[in-house]
Every structure is written in C-alpha cells, then in structure tokens.
Amino acid sequence: MQTRVLTGITTTGTPHLGNYVGAIRPAIAASRRPEVDAFFFMADYHALIKSDDPARIERSRLEIAATWLAAGLDPNKVTFYRQSDVPEIPELTWFLTCVTAKGLLNRAHAYKAAVDKNTEAGEDPDAAITAGLYMYPVLMAADILAFNAQQVPVGRDQIQHIEMARDIAQRFNHIYGHDFFVLPEVVIEEQVATLPGLDGRKMSKSYDNTIPLFAGGTNQLRDTVMRIVTDSRAPGEPKDPDSSALFTIFRAFASETESAAYRRALEEGIGWGEAKQVLYERLEADIAPMRERYEALIARPADIEAILREGAGKARAIAGPKIAELRDAIGLRSMSAIATVAATKPRQAVKASRPPRFASFRDTDGSFRFRLFSSEGDELLLSKSFKDPKEAGAVQKRLKMLGASAATLISLPRSLVLELDDEPVATTPDYADDIERDEALNYLRAALDLLVEQEKSA
Ligand code: TYM
C-alpha cells in the first residue's frame, strides 16, 4: 500500500534555508522511499495573495522549481507541478468554501495577525486585508484534498493549515455522507520544525531575515551567515548553544557527532566570528554541489517548463476524476443522466438487486480477456489481453479487493483507463463526450465499491 505525501512552497521569493530543511529536504527524502507516492508543487496561486509584483512571481516560480530539482527531486518518480496548471484545485476550493465555517477562517493565524496589527495601529480591523488572505486555508485544503494526500511534510508554521484542511474535509464528508476525502496528517521534522533567521525569529520572507539557499552564491552565503545576530560575549567567554541561532542552524545540517563538537566549542568559548565561519563551512559542504546543479538548471527555463507541464498532466489525471466524483456527489450532474436514471430504476434499488459481474472470454487471437458489466448490464470495462487465464483471473480478484478510492482511473478525452501497479489493465468503451465519460466514471466507481462489498459478504 502506497502513502501519498504532498507539499508545496509559495512562489514569492528566493528559497531559503528554512524552506530547504523544513520542507524540501524531508519531502525529497520521503519521495525516495518505495512505498511513497509523492506530490510536490509550486503554490503560485497562494503567491498572488502575498505579492502583486508579476516579475517577482515569475522569477520565484523558476527559482523554486530549479531548487526542488537541484535538491534531488526526480520528476519521473514524483508528480511535480504548478498549482496554477491544475484548474481542478480552484474548482475544489469553491466546493470547500461552501462548507467552510467563516468562524474557522476567523481563527487563522495569518488573518488574526493582520487584524491585530490594524487594531493596534487604530485602523479598521480589516483595513487592506484581501479576501485572498482570508481564504488562504481553503485554497491550501484544496491543494491537499484534491489528491487525497495522507501526509504533508511542512515546517511548524503550517500546522494550523493542515488542521484546518482536516476540519474542512471532515465537514464535507459529513455533509455529503461519504468519505470522499482522506484526512491528511502533518509531518514535522522536530529537529528543524522552525529554523531561526538572522534575528533569531523564525526565518521568513515576511521578516526579511532569511539566509538564501543559492542566490548570490557562496559569497552571499558567507556574508549572510556573518550577519546572524549574537550576544556580546567576547572570545573565551562560554556561549549558550541552546539560545543561539547559530547552533540551531548548524544542527539542522550536521550529524549528531558534529553537533556535539560544535556545542562543546561554543560552551568552551569559541569567538562568534570563528563560530560563524565553522557554520558557513558546514552549510557550504551540503549546498555547493546542489548550487552547481541549480545554476545549470536555471539557465534552461524551457526544460523546467516542459517538466512542469508533464507533471501537471499527471496531477490532473488524479484530480480530474476526483472532481468528477465530487461534482456528482454535490448535484452538479449532467442533465442527460437525470433522464437515464429516471428511465431505469433508482440507484439504491439497482444496487440492492444485482451486483456488477465479470464475464471472461477467449479472444480471436487465443488470448484471455474479461469484461466488467454494471448491475444494469452495461459494459463498464474491457480488459487487456492475457496469455494465461490465471493472470486474467488474478486481475479480477484484485479488482474485487480494490474499491473505488484506491483505484487509479486515468481520464482520456472520451474514455477511461484502469491501472494496476502503474500498468493499464482495462479500458472503458468510448463515450460521446467528457460529460458522458464523467458519468461513466461515477458508475464505474460505484461498481468497484460494490464488488468489494460483494466479496466481503461472500
Ligand atoms: P512557505 O512557502 O511559507 O514555506 C514552504 C515550506 O517551508 C517551511 N518553512 C520553514 N520550515 C522551518 N523553518 C522555517 N524558518 C521555515 N520557513 C518556511 C514551511 O513550513 C513550508 O513547509 N502555505 C504554504 C505553501 C502551501 C502548502 C500547501 C504546503 C500551499 N499549499 C499544501 C503544504 C501543503 C507556505 O506558504 O509555505
């Protein structure tokens, strides 16, 4: 069973050490585990909430994409895309908006902080606050729920957003009476849950206290490290590692043995200048090889564009069927389906009367195949050809255990493909258009769930 891991970065600035250790590094490490199905993306719709500078957004999208790749993301293994290339995300945002309590959004940290700032300044509480900022958590919930992500690796500052995504998912599931969404779990690397910036506060674009990962090269890395604020203890005086941003940053990159040696050096009174030089050298050892790859990548934006477009195709193949399922659930259905359903029996009645069934047959070329028929006798799937009837039987058996939520159904313009282990195993007939195809998707999903129920009760 694979675990779906998903995370994103807002494209408003140059990636910094906090983004790297809080999100990029753990996410890429997770993506290398065979049991992980990873989704990483550029949150460029979120960026519009924070910046109205088109050049900055454009540059940041490129820099962040190049950073993911330079840090080791393999686009063949991971679904890597831009939020704005997946129209299903804003569509889902609206569905979720309509079930989200306004009071929940009133409690979001970023919105509350903006209100508090206005109130302190004697302004109207909502002065200069956009509806975009207010809706931020709902868009983020849609990012996660559109893909039924199970785990979301982030820094500590994002915990509230993941909790809100869970609340919103639960509410939607409750209202529409089915577990449409998996409840995502936050994954925090405790050691680096919040990396401090130059001034000791959380490293953040908004505080202007960041240490850039690649921008400005090794010289800027060194210059910025030298600007980390320290206390006034002179060389020879013992320093307190636990209250020093230098130590926290060092520890986020170093092994336990290295960190213990650095702690000892601080306690024994190493001068701040020398301690900063040691930190810079430790960072540079990890960053230099990645920087070289980053510079090569950023010089080829067209290649990055191609990678992201391909990623968007993969992402839409998952989000598209999900949205089709949700549209059906909330009543945004094709009108021609009303006629079909009315002309036949009500769905529940059909469900109870006859289950979907498989029919195996031998094709003209001697191979073995099967069809899946709906309760009403309509053909839902035709399998590929198998040399051995046992193989065909094994696939049918797996379909009886799979269920709709675990099925991988790829939408083509007028048909659907069912995959097992990334291999196409069956296709639907061709439909007149995408609306009919989406209707068929819902029937197919219902049939897959019925097969499981049937198997359990057999
Ligand atoms: P963003 O762009 O502010 O930050 C990207 C990731 O970097 C982490 N991070 C840090 N971790 C440790 N120490 C720090 N000083 C530090 N600064 C940033 C953040 O926690 C985050 O994991 N809303 C998100 C982007 C987003 C998203 C999503 C994330 C949009 N949709 C869906 C996960 C899932 C944000 O603005 O992150």
GROMACS .gro file of C-alpha atoms and ligand atoms in nm:
model
  495
    1MET     CA    1   0.000   0.000   0.000
    2GLN     CA    2   0.149   0.337  -0.100
    3THR     CA    3   0.140   0.650   0.112
    4ARG     CA    4   0.066   0.973  -0.070
    5VAL     CA    5   0.289   1.256   0.052
    6LEU     CA    6   0.228   1.613  -0.069
    7THR     CA    7   0.380   1.953  -0.003
    8GLY     CA    8   0.414   2.295  -0.165
    9ILE     CA    9   0.607   2.620  -0.145
   10THR     CA   10   0.464   2.967  -0.209
   11THR     CA   11   0.640   3.135  -0.500
   12THR     CA   12   0.701   3.479  -0.360
   13GLY     CA   13   1.073   3.482  -0.302
   14THR     CA   14   1.405   3.310  -0.323
   15PRO     CA   15   1.416   2.974  -0.145
   16HIS     CA   16   1.591   2.997   0.190
   17LEU     CA   17   1.745   2.755   0.437
   18GLY     CA   18   1.413   2.733   0.627
   19ASN     CA   19   1.227   2.611   0.316
   20TYR     CA   20   1.505   2.364   0.248
   21VAL     CA   21   1.525   2.199   0.589
   22GLY     CA   22   1.156   2.242   0.677
   23ALA     CA   23   1.002   2.116   0.353
   24ILE     CA   24   1.228   2.038   0.057
   25ARG     CA   25   1.483   1.808   0.219
   26PRO     CA   26   1.239   1.590   0.418
   27ALA     CA   27   0.996   1.577   0.126
   28ILE     CA   28   1.264   1.457  -0.116
   29ALA     CA   29   1.393   1.205   0.138
   30ALA     CA   30   1.039   1.071   0.172
   31SER     CA   31   0.993   1.056  -0.206
   32ARG     CA   32   1.286   0.812  -0.232
   33ARG     CA   33   1.109   0.553  -0.021
   34PRO     CA   34   0.949   0.293  -0.247
   35GLU     CA   35   0.620   0.298  -0.058
   36VAL     CA   36   0.575   0.675  -0.110
   37ASP     CA   37   0.378   0.837  -0.392
   38ALA     CA   38   0.496   1.199  -0.378
   39PHE     CA   39   0.329   1.521  -0.499
   40PHE     CA   40   0.535   1.843  -0.483
   41PHE     CA   41   0.420   2.173  -0.623
   42MET     CA   42   0.471   2.546  -0.656
   43ALA     CA   43   0.190   2.727  -0.473
   44ASP     CA   44   0.169   3.012  -0.721
   45TYR     CA   45  -0.198   3.094  -0.656
   46HIS     CA   46  -0.104   3.139  -0.292
   47ALA     CA   47   0.173   3.371  -0.407
   48LEU     CA   48  -0.084   3.613  -0.552
   49ILE     CA   49  -0.217   3.665  -0.201
   50LYS     CA   50   0.121   3.789  -0.085
   51SER     CA   51   0.256   3.971  -0.390
   52ASP     CA   52   0.118   4.178  -0.677
   53ASP     CA   53   0.455   4.203  -0.849
   54PRO     CA   54   0.439   3.988  -1.167
   55ALA     CA   55   0.818   3.988  -1.218
   56ARG     CA   56   0.874   3.861  -0.865
   57ILE     CA   57   0.619   3.582  -0.904
   58GLU     CA   58   0.768   3.482  -1.239
   59ARG     CA   59   1.124   3.472  -1.105
   60SER     CA   60   1.029   3.293  -0.786
   61ARG     CA   61   0.842   3.016  -0.972
   62LEU     CA   62   1.155   2.946  -1.175
   63GLU     CA   63   1.387   2.961  -0.873
   64ILE     CA   64   1.174   2.734  -0.659
   65ALA     CA   65   1.126   2.479  -0.939
   66ALA     CA   66   1.503   2.475  -1.003
   67THR     CA   67   1.563   2.438  -0.629
   68TRP     CA   68   1.344   2.128  -0.600
   69LEU     CA   69   1.523   1.970  -0.894
   70ALA     CA   70   1.871   2.070  -0.776
   71ALA     CA   71   1.795   1.927  -0.432
   72GLY     CA   72   1.738   1.586  -0.589
   73LEU     CA   73   1.371   1.562  -0.688
   74ASP     CA   74   1.327   1.306  -0.964
   75PRO     CA   75   1.036   1.421  -1.184
   76ASN     CA   76   0.995   1.069  -1.321
   77LYS     CA   77   0.918   0.935  -0.976
   78VAL     CA   78   0.737   1.235  -0.826
   79THR     CA   79   0.436   1.431  -0.951
   80PHE     CA   80   0.589   1.779  -0.975
   81TYR     CA   81   0.371   2.068  -1.092
   82ARG     CA   82   0.245   2.425  -1.055
   83GLN     CA   83  -0.080   2.479  -0.867
   84SER     CA   84  -0.198   2.718  -1.141
   85ASP     CA   85  -0.170   2.443  -1.405
   86VAL     CA   86  -0.433   2.234  -1.227
   87PRO     CA   87  -0.777   2.401  -1.269
   88GLU     CA   88  -0.936   2.131  -1.054
   89ILE     CA   89  -0.773   2.296  -0.748
   90PRO     CA   90  -0.961   2.630  -0.771
   91GLU     CA   91  -1.279   2.438  -0.857
   92LEU     CA   92  -1.241   2.230  -0.542
   93THR     CA   93  -1.159   2.546  -0.347
   94TRP     CA   94  -1.509   2.670  -0.424
   95PHE     CA   95  -1.677   2.342  -0.323
   96LEU     CA   96  -1.485   2.355   0.005
   97THR     CA   97  -1.553   2.726   0.056
   98CYS     CA   98  -1.923   2.646   0.059
   99VAL     CA   99  -1.890   2.408   0.354
  100THR     CA  100  -1.624   2.600   0.550
  101ALA     CA  101  -1.739   2.786   0.859
  102LYS     CA  102  -1.647   3.153   0.844
  103GLY     CA  103  -1.560   3.129   1.213
  104LEU     CA  104  -1.290   2.873   1.133
  105LEU     CA  105  -1.122   3.119   0.896
  106ASN     CA  106  -1.154   3.399   1.154
  107ARG     CA  107  -0.915   3.194   1.369
  108ALA     CA  108  -0.640   3.152   1.107
  109HIS     CA  109  -0.309   3.284   1.247
  110ALA     CA  110  -0.216   3.492   0.942
  111TYR     CA  111  -0.556   3.662   0.925
  112LYS     CA  112  -0.566   3.720   1.301
  113ALA     CA  113  -0.215   3.869   1.296
  114ALA     CA  114  -0.320   4.113   1.021
  115VAL     CA  115  -0.632   4.213   1.217
  116ASP     CA  116  -0.431   4.261   1.539
  117LYS     CA  117  -0.182   4.479   1.355
  118ASN     CA  118  -0.460   4.700   1.220
  119THR     CA  119  -0.626   4.723   1.560
  120GLU     CA  120  -0.301   4.822   1.729
  121ALA     CA  121  -0.250   5.093   1.467
  122GLY     CA  122  -0.603   5.224   1.536
  123GLU     CA  123  -0.720   5.127   1.184
  124ASP     CA  124  -1.033   4.944   1.075
  125PRO     CA  125  -0.965   4.578   1.172
  126ASP     CA  126  -0.995   4.460   0.810
  127ALA     CA  127  -0.803   4.751   0.654
  128ALA     CA  128  -0.606   4.633   0.346
  129ILE     CA  129  -0.683   4.267   0.417
  130THR     CA  130  -0.786   4.090   0.097
  131ALA     CA  131  -1.041   3.813   0.068
  132GLY     CA  132  -0.749   3.612  -0.071
  133LEU     CA  133  -0.567   3.623   0.263
  134TYR     CA  134  -0.888   3.525   0.439
  135MET     CA  135  -0.943   3.229   0.206
  136TYR     CA  136  -0.581   3.111   0.217
  137PRO     CA  137  -0.652   2.800   0.430
  138VAL     CA  138  -0.933   2.684   0.200
  139LEU     CA  139  -0.710   2.700  -0.108
  140MET     CA  140  -0.448   2.508   0.085
  141ALA     CA  141  -0.705   2.246   0.188
  142ALA     CA  142  -0.797   2.204  -0.179
  143ASP     CA  143  -0.427   2.154  -0.268
  144ILE     CA  144  -0.413   1.864  -0.028
  145LEU     CA  145  -0.760   1.712  -0.062
  146ALA     CA  146  -0.770   1.714  -0.444
  147PHE     CA  147  -0.509   1.438  -0.427
  148ASN     CA  148  -0.622   1.264  -0.108
  149ALA     CA  149  -0.275   1.321   0.038
  150GLN     CA  150  -0.217   1.123   0.356
  151GLN     CA  151   0.096   1.301   0.480
  152VAL     CA  152   0.204   1.665   0.447
  153PRO     CA  153   0.565   1.743   0.547
  154VAL     CA  154   0.588   2.109   0.650
  155GLY     CA  155   0.752   2.343   0.898
  156ARG     CA  156   0.575   2.416   1.226
  157ASP     CA  157   0.420   2.740   1.093
  158GLN     CA  158   0.189   2.537   0.868
  159ILE     CA  159   0.040   2.306   1.131
  160GLN     CA  160  -0.276   2.510   1.174
  161HIS     CA  161  -0.340   2.500   0.799
  162ILE     CA  162  -0.323   2.121   0.792
  163GLU     CA  163  -0.555   2.101   1.092
  164MET     CA  164  -0.799   2.325   0.908
  165ALA     CA  165  -0.775   2.104   0.597
  166ARG     CA  166  -0.877   1.810   0.818
  167ASP     CA  167  -1.170   2.006   0.963
  168ILE     CA  168  -1.289   2.111   0.619
  169ALA     CA  169  -1.254   1.757   0.481
  170GLN     CA  170  -1.447   1.613   0.775
  171ARG     CA  171  -1.725   1.863   0.729
  172PHE     CA  172  -1.755   1.789   0.357
  173ASN     CA  173  -1.753   1.414   0.420
  174HIS     CA  174  -2.020   1.456   0.686
  175ILE     CA  175  -2.248   1.679   0.478
  176TYR     CA  176  -2.234   1.459   0.168
  177GLY     CA  177  -2.244   1.136   0.364
  178HIS     CA  178  -1.936   0.959   0.230
  179ASP     CA  179  -1.560   0.957   0.298
  180PHE     CA  180  -1.468   1.148  -0.016
  181PHE     CA  181  -1.153   1.285   0.145
  182VAL     CA  182  -0.873   1.122   0.337
  183LEU     CA  183  -0.784   1.325   0.648
  184PRO     CA  184  -0.426   1.448   0.596
  185GLU     CA  185  -0.162   1.422   0.866
  186VAL     CA  186   0.106   1.678   0.928
  187VAL     CA  187   0.468   1.555   0.930
  188ILE     CA  188   0.716   1.772   1.118
  189GLU     CA  189   1.087   1.711   1.143
  190GLU     CA  190   1.120   1.805   1.509
  191GLN     CA  191   1.487   1.897   1.487
  192VAL     CA  192   1.414   2.175   1.236
  193ALA     CA  193   1.046   2.246   1.294
  194THR     CA  194   1.131   2.617   1.293
  195LEU     CA  195   1.464   2.731   1.165
  196PRO     CA  196   1.557   3.073   1.305
  197GLY     CA  197   1.658   3.360   1.078
  198LEU     CA  198   1.928   3.627   1.111
  199ASP     CA  199   1.749   3.796   1.402
  200GLY     CA  200   1.657   3.475   1.590
  201ARG     CA  201   1.289   3.492   1.489
  202LYS     CA  202   1.154   3.227   1.251
  203MET     CA  203   1.337   3.250   0.919
  204SER     CA  204   1.077   3.402   0.690
  205LYS     CA  205   1.040   3.604   0.372
  206SER     CA  206   0.798   3.828   0.563
  207TYR     CA  207   1.057   3.915   0.830
  208ASP     CA  208   1.332   3.981   0.577
  209ASN     CA  209   1.570   3.772   0.788
  210THR     CA  210   1.640   3.483   0.553
  211ILE     CA  211   1.960   3.307   0.452
  212PRO     CA  212   1.917   3.230   0.080
  213LEU     CA  213   1.991   2.874  -0.020
  214PHE     CA  214   2.155   2.950  -0.356
  215ALA     CA  215   2.100   3.315  -0.454
  216GLY     CA  216   2.420   3.519  -0.458
  217GLY     CA  217   2.645   3.212  -0.445
  218THR     CA  218   2.895   3.117  -0.179
  219ASN     CA  219   2.996   3.479  -0.106
  220GLN     CA  220   2.643   3.581  -0.019
  221LEU     CA  221   2.600   3.268   0.193
  222ARG     CA  222   2.910   3.361   0.391
  223ASP     CA  223   2.814   3.732   0.417
  224THR     CA  224   2.465   3.644   0.538
  225VAL     CA  225   2.589   3.394   0.795
  226MET     CA  226   2.825   3.662   0.927
  227ARG     CA  227   2.519   3.887   0.984
  228ILE     CA  228   2.344   3.642   1.220
  229VAL     CA  229   2.275   3.835   1.540
  230THR     CA  230   2.459   3.710   1.852
  231ASP     CA  231   2.501   3.841   2.205
  232SER     CA  232   2.803   4.047   2.305
  233ARG     CA  233   3.007   3.769   2.469
  234ALA     CA  234   3.374   3.803   2.381
  235PRO     CA  235   3.602   3.521   2.257
  236GLY     CA  236   3.693   3.296   2.550
  237GLU     CA  237   3.359   3.353   2.727
  238PRO     CA  238   3.129   3.044   2.728
  239LYS     CA  239   2.828   3.074   2.495
  240ASP     CA  240   2.485   2.914   2.542
  241PRO     CA  241   2.424   2.689   2.238
  242ASP     CA  242   2.054   2.646   2.318
  243SER     CA  243   1.977   3.015   2.285
  244SER     CA  244   2.193   3.062   1.976
  245ALA     CA  245   2.051   3.066   1.621
  246LEU     CA  246   2.397   2.957   1.502
  247PHE     CA  247   2.369   2.629   1.688
  248THR     CA  248   2.011   2.561   1.574
  249ILE     CA  249   2.103   2.617   1.211
  250PHE     CA  250   2.422   2.411   1.244
  251ARG     CA  251   2.231   2.122   1.399
  252ALA     CA  252   1.978   2.120   1.114
  253PHE     CA  253   2.257   2.032   0.872
  254ALA     CA  254   2.505   1.833   1.078
  255SER     CA  255   2.529   1.482   1.220
  256GLU     CA  256   2.490   1.427   1.594
  257THR     CA  257   2.866   1.395   1.640
  258GLU     CA  258   2.934   1.718   1.453
  259SER     CA  259   2.663   1.897   1.652
  260ALA     CA  260   2.806   1.773   1.982
  261ALA     CA  261   3.150   1.906   1.884
  262TYR     CA  262   3.000   2.243   1.784
  263ARG     CA  263   2.808   2.261   2.114
  264ARG     CA  264   3.129   2.194   2.305
  265ALA     CA  265   3.319   2.461   2.110
  266LEU     CA  266   3.052   2.720   2.196
  267GLU     CA  267   3.047   2.619   2.562
  268GLU     CA  268   3.426   2.643   2.570
  269GLY     CA  269   3.414   2.999   2.441
  270ILE     CA  270   3.486   2.993   2.066
  271GLY     CA  271   3.457   3.352   1.932
  272TRP     CA  272   3.135   3.433   1.745
  273GLY     CA  273   3.329   3.519   1.427
  274GLU     CA  274   3.500   3.182   1.424
  275ALA     CA  275   3.175   3.001   1.510
  276LYS     CA  276   3.011   3.167   1.212
  277GLN     CA  277   3.295   3.060   0.984
  278VAL     CA  278   3.251   2.697   1.102
  279LEU     CA  279   2.877   2.719   1.038
  280TYR     CA  280   2.931   2.867   0.692
  281GLU     CA  281   3.173   2.587   0.600
  282ARG     CA  282   2.930   2.320   0.721
  283LEU     CA  283   2.646   2.471   0.518
  284GLU     CA  284   2.865   2.513   0.211
  285ALA     CA  285   2.964   2.144   0.218
  286ASP     CA  286   2.598   2.047   0.166
  287ILE     CA  287   2.494   2.337  -0.053
  288ALA     CA  288   2.783   2.369  -0.303
  289PRO     CA  289   2.703   2.055  -0.509
  290MET     CA  290   2.335   2.146  -0.521
  291ARG     CA  291   2.418   2.504  -0.619
  292GLU     CA  292   2.611   2.382  -0.919
  293ARG     CA  293   2.309   2.183  -1.039
  294TYR     CA  294   2.081   2.478  -0.963
  295GLU     CA  295   2.283   2.714  -1.179
  296ALA     CA  296   2.279   2.472  -1.471
  297LEU     CA  297   1.903   2.424  -1.434
  298ILE     CA  298   1.810   2.788  -1.403
  299ALA     CA  299   1.989   2.861  -1.729
  300ARG     CA  300   1.737   2.628  -1.907
  301PRO     CA  301   1.389   2.755  -1.817
  302ALA     CA  302   1.230   2.584  -2.118
  303ASP     CA  303   1.339   2.243  -1.985
  304ILE     CA  304   1.186   2.322  -1.647
  305GLU     CA  305   0.865   2.436  -1.818
  306ALA     CA  306   0.843   2.101  -2.001
  307ILE     CA  307   0.894   1.906  -1.677
  308LEU     CA  308   0.622   2.105  -1.501
  309ARG     CA  309   0.374   2.064  -1.785
  310GLU     CA  310   0.422   1.694  -1.782
  311GLY     CA  311   0.376   1.699  -1.405
  312ALA     CA  312   0.053   1.896  -1.441
  313GLY     CA  313  -0.077   1.625  -1.678
  314LYS     CA  314  -0.005   1.360  -1.415
  315ALA     CA  315  -0.164   1.570  -1.141
  316ARG     CA  316  -0.478   1.632  -1.347
  317ALA     CA  317  -0.514   1.261  -1.421
  318ILE     CA  318  -0.571   1.220  -1.044
  319ALA     CA  319  -0.755   1.543  -0.963
  320GLY     CA  320  -0.986   1.525  -1.269
  321PRO     CA  321  -1.168   1.204  -1.173
  322LYS     CA  322  -1.180   1.323  -0.811
  323ILE     CA  323  -1.356   1.644  -0.912
  324ALA     CA  324  -1.592   1.449  -1.140
  325GLU     CA  325  -1.685   1.231  -0.843
  326LEU     CA  326  -1.742   1.537  -0.623
  327ARG     CA  327  -1.947   1.719  -0.886
  328ASP     CA  328  -2.174   1.420  -0.897
  329ALA     CA  329  -2.194   1.398  -0.519
  330ILE     CA  330  -2.296   1.761  -0.475
  331GLY     CA  331  -2.555   1.753  -0.752
  332LEU     CA  332  -2.367   1.918  -1.039
  333ARG     CA  333  -2.468   1.636  -1.271
  334SER     CA  334  -2.532   1.605  -1.640
  335MET     CA  335  -2.900   1.658  -1.717
  336SER     CA  336  -2.898   1.370  -1.961
  337ALA     CA  337  -2.811   1.148  -1.667
  338ILE     CA  338  -3.135   1.251  -1.495
  339ALA     CA  339  -3.328   1.108  -1.791
  340THR     CA  340  -3.123   0.787  -1.781
  341VAL     CA  341  -3.161   0.739  -1.410
  342ALA     CA  342  -3.532   0.823  -1.419
  343ALA     CA  343  -3.588   0.585  -1.707
  344THR     CA  344  -3.422   0.299  -1.520
  345LYS     CA  345  -3.452   0.214  -1.153
  346PRO     CA  346  -3.341   0.436  -0.865
  347ARG     CA  347  -2.973   0.377  -0.793
  348GLN     CA  348  -3.017   0.233  -0.447
  349ALA     CA  349  -3.268  -0.018  -0.574
  350VAL     CA  350  -3.033  -0.125  -0.852
  351LYS     CA  351  -2.754  -0.155  -0.601
  352ALA     CA  352  -2.954  -0.387  -0.384
  353SER     CA  353  -3.089  -0.606  -0.662
  354ARG     CA  354  -2.799  -0.724  -0.881
  355PRO     CA  355  -2.430  -0.683  -0.833
  356PRO     CA  356  -2.186  -0.594  -1.113
  357ARG     CA  357  -2.027  -0.901  -1.268
  358PHE     CA  358  -1.726  -1.018  -1.465
  359ALA     CA  359  -1.752  -1.218  -1.787
  360SER     CA  360  -1.438  -1.394  -1.912
  361PHE     CA  361  -1.387  -1.490  -2.274
  362ARG     CA  362  -1.128  -1.613  -2.521
  363ASP     CA  363  -1.041  -1.364  -2.793
  364THR     CA  364  -0.993  -1.449  -3.163
  365ASP     CA  365  -0.615  -1.441  -3.121
  366GLY     CA  366  -0.636  -1.703  -2.846
  367SER     CA  367  -0.569  -1.463  -2.560
  368PHE     CA  368  -0.784  -1.439  -2.247
  369ARG     CA  369  -0.984  -1.130  -2.158
  370PHE     CA  370  -1.279  -1.026  -1.945
  371ARG     CA  371  -1.545  -0.761  -1.930
  372LEU     CA  372  -1.699  -0.595  -1.626
  373PHE     CA  373  -2.072  -0.529  -1.657
  374SER     CA  374  -2.276  -0.295  -1.436
  375SER     CA  375  -2.579  -0.408  -1.240
  376GLU     CA  376  -2.789  -0.291  -1.536
  377GLY     CA  377  -2.584  -0.500  -1.779
  378ASP     CA  378  -2.389  -0.210  -1.935
  379GLU     CA  379  -2.028  -0.277  -2.024
  380LEU     CA  380  -1.802  -0.081  -1.788
  381LEU     CA  381  -1.460  -0.227  -1.865
  382LEU     CA  382  -1.284  -0.443  -2.119
  383SER     CA  383  -0.956  -0.593  -2.001
  384LYS     CA  384  -0.633  -0.611  -2.197
  385SER     CA  385  -0.532  -0.948  -2.341
  386PHE     CA  386  -0.367  -1.202  -2.113
  387LYS     CA  387  -0.170  -1.502  -2.232
  388ASP     CA  388  -0.263  -1.706  -1.927
  389PRO     CA  389  -0.623  -1.729  -1.796
  390LYS     CA  390  -0.481  -1.735  -1.441
  391GLU     CA  391  -0.339  -1.386  -1.494
  392ALA     CA  392  -0.681  -1.262  -1.606
  393GLY     CA  393  -0.835  -1.427  -1.300
  394ALA     CA  394  -0.577  -1.269  -1.068
  395VAL     CA  395  -0.661  -0.922  -1.201
  396GLN     CA  396  -1.033  -0.982  -1.148
  397LYS     CA  397  -0.955  -1.094  -0.795
  398ARG     CA  398  -0.760  -0.778  -0.726
  399LEU     CA  399  -1.040  -0.563  -0.862
  400LYS     CA  400  -1.273  -0.732  -0.617
  401MET     CA  401  -1.050  -0.617  -0.331
  402LEU     CA  402  -0.959  -0.271  -0.461
  403GLY     CA  403  -1.258  -0.038  -0.412
  404ALA     CA  404  -1.314   0.297  -0.582
  405SER     CA  405  -1.096   0.511  -0.356
  406ALA     CA  406  -0.785   0.301  -0.423
  407ALA     CA  407  -0.845   0.259  -0.798
  408THR     CA  408  -0.625   0.452  -1.040
  409LEU     CA  409  -0.851   0.569  -1.319
  410ILE     CA  410  -0.693   0.783  -1.586
  411SER     CA  411  -0.925   1.011  -1.785
  412LEU     CA  412  -0.867   1.025  -2.160
  413PRO     CA  413  -1.081   1.269  -2.363
  414ARG     CA  414  -1.361   1.015  -2.423
  415SER     CA  415  -1.274   0.709  -2.220
  416LEU     CA  416  -1.107   0.589  -1.900
  417VAL     CA  417  -0.816   0.361  -1.831
  418LEU     CA  418  -0.787   0.150  -1.518
  419GLU     CA  419  -0.431   0.093  -1.395
  420LEU     CA  420  -0.285  -0.156  -1.150
  421ASP     CA  421   0.077  -0.103  -1.041
  422ASP     CA  422   0.108   0.176  -1.300
  423GLU     CA  423   0.014  -0.067  -1.580
  424PRO     CA  424  -0.307  -0.024  -1.780
  425VAL     CA  425  -0.519  -0.336  -1.731
  426ALA     CA  426  -0.859  -0.238  -1.868
  427THR     CA  427  -1.037   0.039  -2.060
  428THR     CA  428  -1.393   0.163  -2.081
  429PRO     CA  429  -1.585   0.190  -2.407
  430ASP     CA  430  -1.562   0.525  -2.591
  431TYR     CA  431  -1.822   0.778  -2.479
  432ALA     CA  432  -1.980   1.062  -2.675
  433ASP     CA  433  -1.805   1.335  -2.477
  434ASP     CA  434  -1.634   1.416  -2.149
  435ILE     CA  435  -1.966   1.462  -1.970
  436GLU     CA  436  -2.072   1.108  -2.051
  437ARG     CA  437  -1.725   0.987  -1.963
  438ASP     CA  438  -1.752   1.150  -1.620
  439GLU     CA  439  -2.092   0.992  -1.567
  440ALA     CA  440  -1.939   0.656  -1.657
  441LEU     CA  441  -1.659   0.723  -1.411
  442ASN     CA  442  -1.910   0.752  -1.130
  443TYR     CA  443  -2.087   0.431  -1.230
  444LEU     CA  444  -1.753   0.253  -1.255
  445ARG     CA  445  -1.651   0.374  -0.911
  446ALA     CA  446  -1.983   0.262  -0.765
  447ALA     CA  447  -1.937  -0.077  -0.933
  448LEU     CA  448  -1.585  -0.117  -0.790
  449ASP     CA  449  -1.717  -0.045  -0.442
  450LEU     CA  450  -2.000  -0.292  -0.492
  451LEU     CA  451  -1.752  -0.560  -0.597
  452VAL     CA  452  -1.569  -0.513  -0.268
  453GLU     CA  453  -1.891  -0.528  -0.067
  454GLN     CA  454  -1.993  -0.840  -0.255
  455GLU     CA  455  -1.656  -1.003  -0.193
  456LYS     CA  456  -1.672  -0.922   0.178
  457SER     CA  457  -2.017  -1.071   0.215
  458ALA     CA  458  -1.936  -1.380   0.003
  459TYM     P1  459   0.603   2.868   0.256
  459TYM     O1  460   0.626   2.897   0.114
  459TYM     O2  461   0.593   2.982   0.351
  459TYM     O3  462   0.713   2.770   0.310
  459TYM     C1  463   0.742   2.648   0.242
  459TYM     C2  464   0.776   2.541   0.343
  459TYM     O4  465   0.892   2.580   0.414
  459TYM     C3  466   0.864   2.572   0.554
  459TYM     N1  467   0.936   2.679   0.624
  459TYM     C4  468   1.013   2.657   0.730
  459TYM     N2  469   1.045   2.543   0.796
  459TYM     C5  470   1.128   2.554   0.901
  459TYM     N3  471   1.179   2.673   0.941
  459TYM     C6  472   1.150   2.788   0.878
  459TYM     N4  473   1.202   2.902   0.919
  459TYM     C7  474   1.062   2.783   0.766
  459TYM     N5  475   1.013   2.876   0.681
  459TYM     C8  476   0.936   2.810   0.594
  459TYM     C9  477   0.713   2.595   0.566
  459TYM     O5  478   0.662   2.543   0.687
  459TYM    C10  479   0.663   2.519   0.447
  459TYM     O6  480   0.654   2.382   0.477
  459TYM     N6  481   0.115   2.771   0.268
  459TYM    C11  482   0.244   2.712   0.241
  459TYM    C12  483   0.255   2.654   0.099
  459TYM    C13  484   0.147   2.560   0.066
  459TYM    C14  485   0.137   2.424   0.109
  459TYM    C15  486   0.016   2.375   0.051
  459TYM    C16  487   0.218   2.342   0.188
  459TYM    C17  488   0.037   2.587  -0.012
  459TYM     N7  489  -0.041   2.477  -0.021
  459TYM    C18  490  -0.026   2.241   0.072
  459TYM    C19  491   0.176   2.210   0.210
  459TYM    C20  492   0.055   2.163   0.152
  459TYM    C21  493   0.350   2.820   0.254
  459TYM     O7  494   0.325   2.936   0.235
  459TYM     O8  495   0.475   2.774   0.273
   0.00000   0.00000   0.00000
